Amino acid sequence: IAMSINGDQQNADLMVIFNSSDVSQSLNFVNAQDYQLHPIQAQGADPMVKQSLANANGFTVPGLTAAVFIKQ
């Protein structure tokens, strides 16, 4: 499940991806390289969510993980 949230002048755009599968999943998305894993998750204790990626090909999220990406 993927949810794109458009920000405004005070809040950045978000992409939230819920991967309920037990294997890594990828989602093609134009300009995904403009996003990064949300700092709360990037600096958190969960090593699985830290494997989530945003690049020119889209988003990749490990199995059984919910990841929040924030537009830079």
Short mmCIF file of N, CA and C in Angstrom, two decimals:
data_model
loop_
_atom_site.label_atom_id
_atom_site.label_comp_id
_atom_site.label_asym_id
_atom_site.label_seq_id
_atom_site.Cartn_x
_atom_site.Cartn_y
_atom_site.Cartn_z
N ILE A 1 0.86 -1.16 0.00
CA ILE A 1 0.00 0.00 0.00
C ILE A 1 0.90 1.22 0.00
N ALA A 2 0.63 2.16 -0.89
CA ALA A 2 1.41 3.40 -0.96
C ALA A 2 0.47 4.59 -0.86
N MET A 3 0.90 5.59 -0.12
CA MET A 3 0.10 6.79 0.07
C MET A 3 1.00 8.01 -0.15
N SER A 4 0.66 8.83 -1.13
CA SER A 4 1.39 10.06 -1.40
C SER A 4 0.60 11.22 -0.79
N ILE A 5 1.30 12.03 0.01
CA ILE A 5 0.66 13.16 0.67
C ILE A 5 1.33 14.44 0.19
N ASN A 6 0.55 15.30 -0.45
CA ASN A 6 1.09 16.57 -0.93
C ASN A 6 1.20 17.55 0.23
N GLY A 7 2.38 18.12 0.35
CA GLY A 7 2.61 19.11 1.39
C GLY A 7 2.13 20.49 0.97
N ASP A 8 2.49 21.47 1.77
CA ASP A 8 2.17 22.85 1.47
C ASP A 8 3.40 23.70 1.77
N GLN A 9 3.23 24.98 1.95
CA GLN A 9 4.37 25.86 2.18
C GLN A 9 5.09 25.56 3.49
N GLN A 10 4.41 24.94 4.43
CA GLN A 10 5.01 24.65 5.74
C GLN A 10 5.39 23.19 5.93
N ASN A 11 4.87 22.31 5.09
CA ASN A 11 5.09 20.87 5.25
C ASN A 11 5.52 20.25 3.94
N ALA A 12 6.52 19.38 4.00
CA ALA A 12 7.04 18.73 2.80
C ALA A 12 6.10 17.61 2.33
N ASP A 13 6.24 17.23 1.06
CA ASP A 13 5.51 16.09 0.52
C ASP A 13 6.01 14.82 1.21
N LEU A 14 5.12 13.85 1.38
CA LEU A 14 5.46 12.57 1.98
C LEU A 14 5.04 11.43 1.08
N MET A 15 5.76 10.32 1.15
CA MET A 15 5.35 9.06 0.56
C MET A 15 5.42 8.03 1.67
N VAL A 16 4.31 7.37 1.94
CA VAL A 16 4.24 6.36 2.98
C VAL A 16 3.97 5.02 2.30
N ILE A 17 4.81 4.04 2.59
CA ILE A 17 4.67 2.73 1.96
C ILE A 17 4.58 1.66 3.04
N PHE A 18 3.53 0.85 2.97
CA PHE A 18 3.31 -0.27 3.88
C PHE A 18 3.57 -1.55 3.09
N ASN A 19 4.58 -2.29 3.47
CA ASN A 19 4.87 -3.56 2.81
C ASN A 19 4.46 -4.69 3.74
N SER A 20 3.33 -5.31 3.47
CA SER A 20 2.83 -6.40 4.31
C SER A 20 3.35 -7.76 3.85
N SER A 21 4.11 -7.77 2.79
CA SER A 21 4.73 -9.00 2.29
C SER A 21 5.96 -9.32 3.14
N ASP A 22 6.41 -10.55 3.09
CA ASP A 22 7.62 -10.90 3.84
C ASP A 22 8.89 -10.74 3.00
N VAL A 23 8.75 -10.21 1.79
CA VAL A 23 9.90 -9.94 0.93
C VAL A 23 9.93 -8.46 0.55
N SER A 24 11.08 -7.97 0.19
CA SER A 24 11.25 -6.58 -0.22
C SER A 24 10.38 -6.28 -1.44
N GLN A 25 9.81 -5.09 -1.49
CA GLN A 25 8.96 -4.67 -2.61
C GLN A 25 9.45 -3.32 -3.13
N SER A 26 9.32 -3.13 -4.44
CA SER A 26 9.70 -1.87 -5.06
C SER A 26 8.49 -1.23 -5.72
N LEU A 27 8.50 0.09 -5.76
CA LEU A 27 7.43 0.87 -6.37
C LEU A 27 8.07 1.89 -7.30
N ASN A 28 7.77 1.80 -8.59
CA ASN A 28 8.27 2.80 -9.53
C ASN A 28 7.57 4.12 -9.26
N PHE A 29 8.36 5.19 -9.21
CA PHE A 29 7.80 6.51 -8.92
C PHE A 29 8.72 7.56 -9.51
N VAL A 30 8.17 8.42 -10.35
CA VAL A 30 8.96 9.49 -10.98
C VAL A 30 9.47 10.44 -9.91
N ASN A 31 10.74 10.78 -10.00
CA ASN A 31 11.40 11.71 -9.08
C ASN A 31 11.53 11.19 -7.65
N ALA A 32 11.52 9.89 -7.48
CA ALA A 32 11.68 9.32 -6.14
C ALA A 32 13.03 9.71 -5.53
N GLN A 33 14.01 10.00 -6.38
CA GLN A 33 15.33 10.40 -5.87
C GLN A 33 15.27 11.72 -5.11
N ASP A 34 14.17 12.44 -5.21
CA ASP A 34 13.99 13.70 -4.47
C ASP A 34 13.55 13.46 -3.02
N TYR A 35 13.34 12.19 -2.67
CA TYR A 35 12.87 11.83 -1.33
C TYR A 35 13.99 11.14 -0.54
N GLN A 36 13.86 11.18 0.78
CA GLN A 36 14.76 10.43 1.65
C GLN A 36 13.92 9.83 2.78
N LEU A 37 14.46 8.79 3.39
CA LEU A 37 13.77 8.20 4.53
C LEU A 37 13.62 9.27 5.61
N HIS A 38 12.44 9.33 6.20
CA HIS A 38 12.17 10.35 7.22
C HIS A 38 13.24 10.26 8.32
N PRO A 39 13.76 11.40 8.79
CA PRO A 39 14.82 11.39 9.80
C PRO A 39 14.49 10.61 11.07
N ILE A 40 13.24 10.60 11.48
CA ILE A 40 12.85 9.84 12.67
C ILE A 40 13.13 8.36 12.47
N GLN A 41 12.82 7.85 11.27
CA GLN A 41 13.08 6.44 10.99
C GLN A 41 14.56 6.20 10.71
N ALA A 42 15.19 7.12 9.99
CA ALA A 42 16.61 6.96 9.65
C ALA A 42 17.49 6.93 10.89
N GLN A 43 17.07 7.64 11.95
CA GLN A 43 17.85 7.70 13.18
C GLN A 43 17.30 6.79 14.28
N GLY A 44 16.27 6.01 13.94
CA GLY A 44 15.63 5.15 14.92
C GLY A 44 16.37 3.86 15.18
N ALA A 45 15.75 2.99 15.95
CA ALA A 45 16.37 1.73 16.38
C ALA A 45 16.07 0.55 15.45
N ASP A 46 15.12 0.69 14.52
CA ASP A 46 14.71 -0.42 13.65
C ASP A 46 15.68 -0.58 12.48
N PRO A 47 16.49 -1.63 12.47
CA PRO A 47 17.45 -1.80 11.37
C PRO A 47 16.79 -2.13 10.03
N MET A 48 15.60 -2.73 10.06
CA MET A 48 14.92 -3.09 8.81
C MET A 48 14.48 -1.85 8.04
N VAL A 49 13.84 -0.90 8.72
CA VAL A 49 13.34 0.28 8.02
C VAL A 49 14.49 1.09 7.44
N LYS A 50 15.65 1.01 8.04
CA LYS A 50 16.81 1.75 7.54
C LYS A 50 17.31 1.21 6.20
N GLN A 51 16.84 0.02 5.81
CA GLN A 51 17.18 -0.55 4.52
C GLN A 51 16.30 0.00 3.40
N SER A 52 15.30 0.79 3.73
CA SER A 52 14.40 1.38 2.74
C SER A 52 15.18 2.38 1.89
N LEU A 53 14.88 2.38 0.59
CA LEU A 53 15.61 3.23 -0.35
C LEU A 53 14.68 4.06 -1.23
N ALA A 54 15.16 5.23 -1.59
CA ALA A 54 14.52 6.07 -2.60
C ALA A 54 15.61 6.46 -3.58
N ASN A 55 15.41 6.13 -4.86
CA ASN A 55 16.40 6.48 -5.88
C ASN A 55 15.70 6.74 -7.20
N ALA A 56 16.45 6.90 -8.26
CA ALA A 56 15.88 7.24 -9.57
C ALA A 56 14.92 6.18 -10.09
N ASN A 57 15.01 4.96 -9.58
CA ASN A 57 14.13 3.88 -10.02
C ASN A 57 12.83 3.81 -9.23
N GLY A 58 12.77 4.48 -8.09
CA GLY A 58 11.57 4.45 -7.26
C GLY A 58 11.91 4.19 -5.81
N PHE A 59 10.99 3.55 -5.10
CA PHE A 59 11.14 3.25 -3.68
C PHE A 59 11.27 1.74 -3.50
N THR A 60 12.07 1.34 -2.54
CA THR A 60 12.19 -0.07 -2.15
C THR A 60 12.07 -0.15 -0.64
N VAL A 61 11.19 -1.05 -0.19
CA VAL A 61 10.92 -1.20 1.25
C VAL A 61 11.03 -2.67 1.61
N PRO A 62 11.78 -3.00 2.67
CA PRO A 62 11.90 -4.39 3.10
C PRO A 62 10.55 -4.98 3.51
N GLY A 63 10.51 -6.30 3.57
CA GLY A 63 9.29 -6.99 3.98
C GLY A 63 8.85 -6.62 5.38
N LEU A 64 7.55 -6.64 5.58
CA LEU A 64 6.92 -6.38 6.88
C LEU A 64 7.39 -5.06 7.49
N THR A 65 7.44 -4.04 6.64
CA THR A 65 7.94 -2.73 7.06
C THR A 65 7.02 -1.61 6.56
N ALA A 66 6.86 -0.59 7.37
CA ALA A 66 6.19 0.64 6.96
C ALA A 66 7.25 1.73 6.95
N ALA A 67 7.40 2.40 5.81
CA ALA A 67 8.44 3.44 5.66
C ALA A 67 7.81 4.75 5.25
N VAL A 68 8.34 5.83 5.83
CA VAL A 68 7.90 7.18 5.48
C VAL A 68 9.06 7.90 4.83
N PHE A 69 8.83 8.41 3.62
CA PHE A 69 9.84 9.18 2.90
C PHE A 69 9.39 10.62 2.83
N ILE A 70 10.33 11.53 2.99
CA ILE A 70 10.03 12.95 2.95
C ILE A 70 10.78 13.58 1.79
N LYS A 71 10.08 14.45 1.06
CA LYS A 71 10.70 15.12 -0.08
C LYS A 71 11.70 16.16 0.43
N GLN A 72 12.89 16.13 -0.13
CA GLN A 72 13.97 17.03 0.29
C GLN A 72 13.75 18.42 -0.25
#
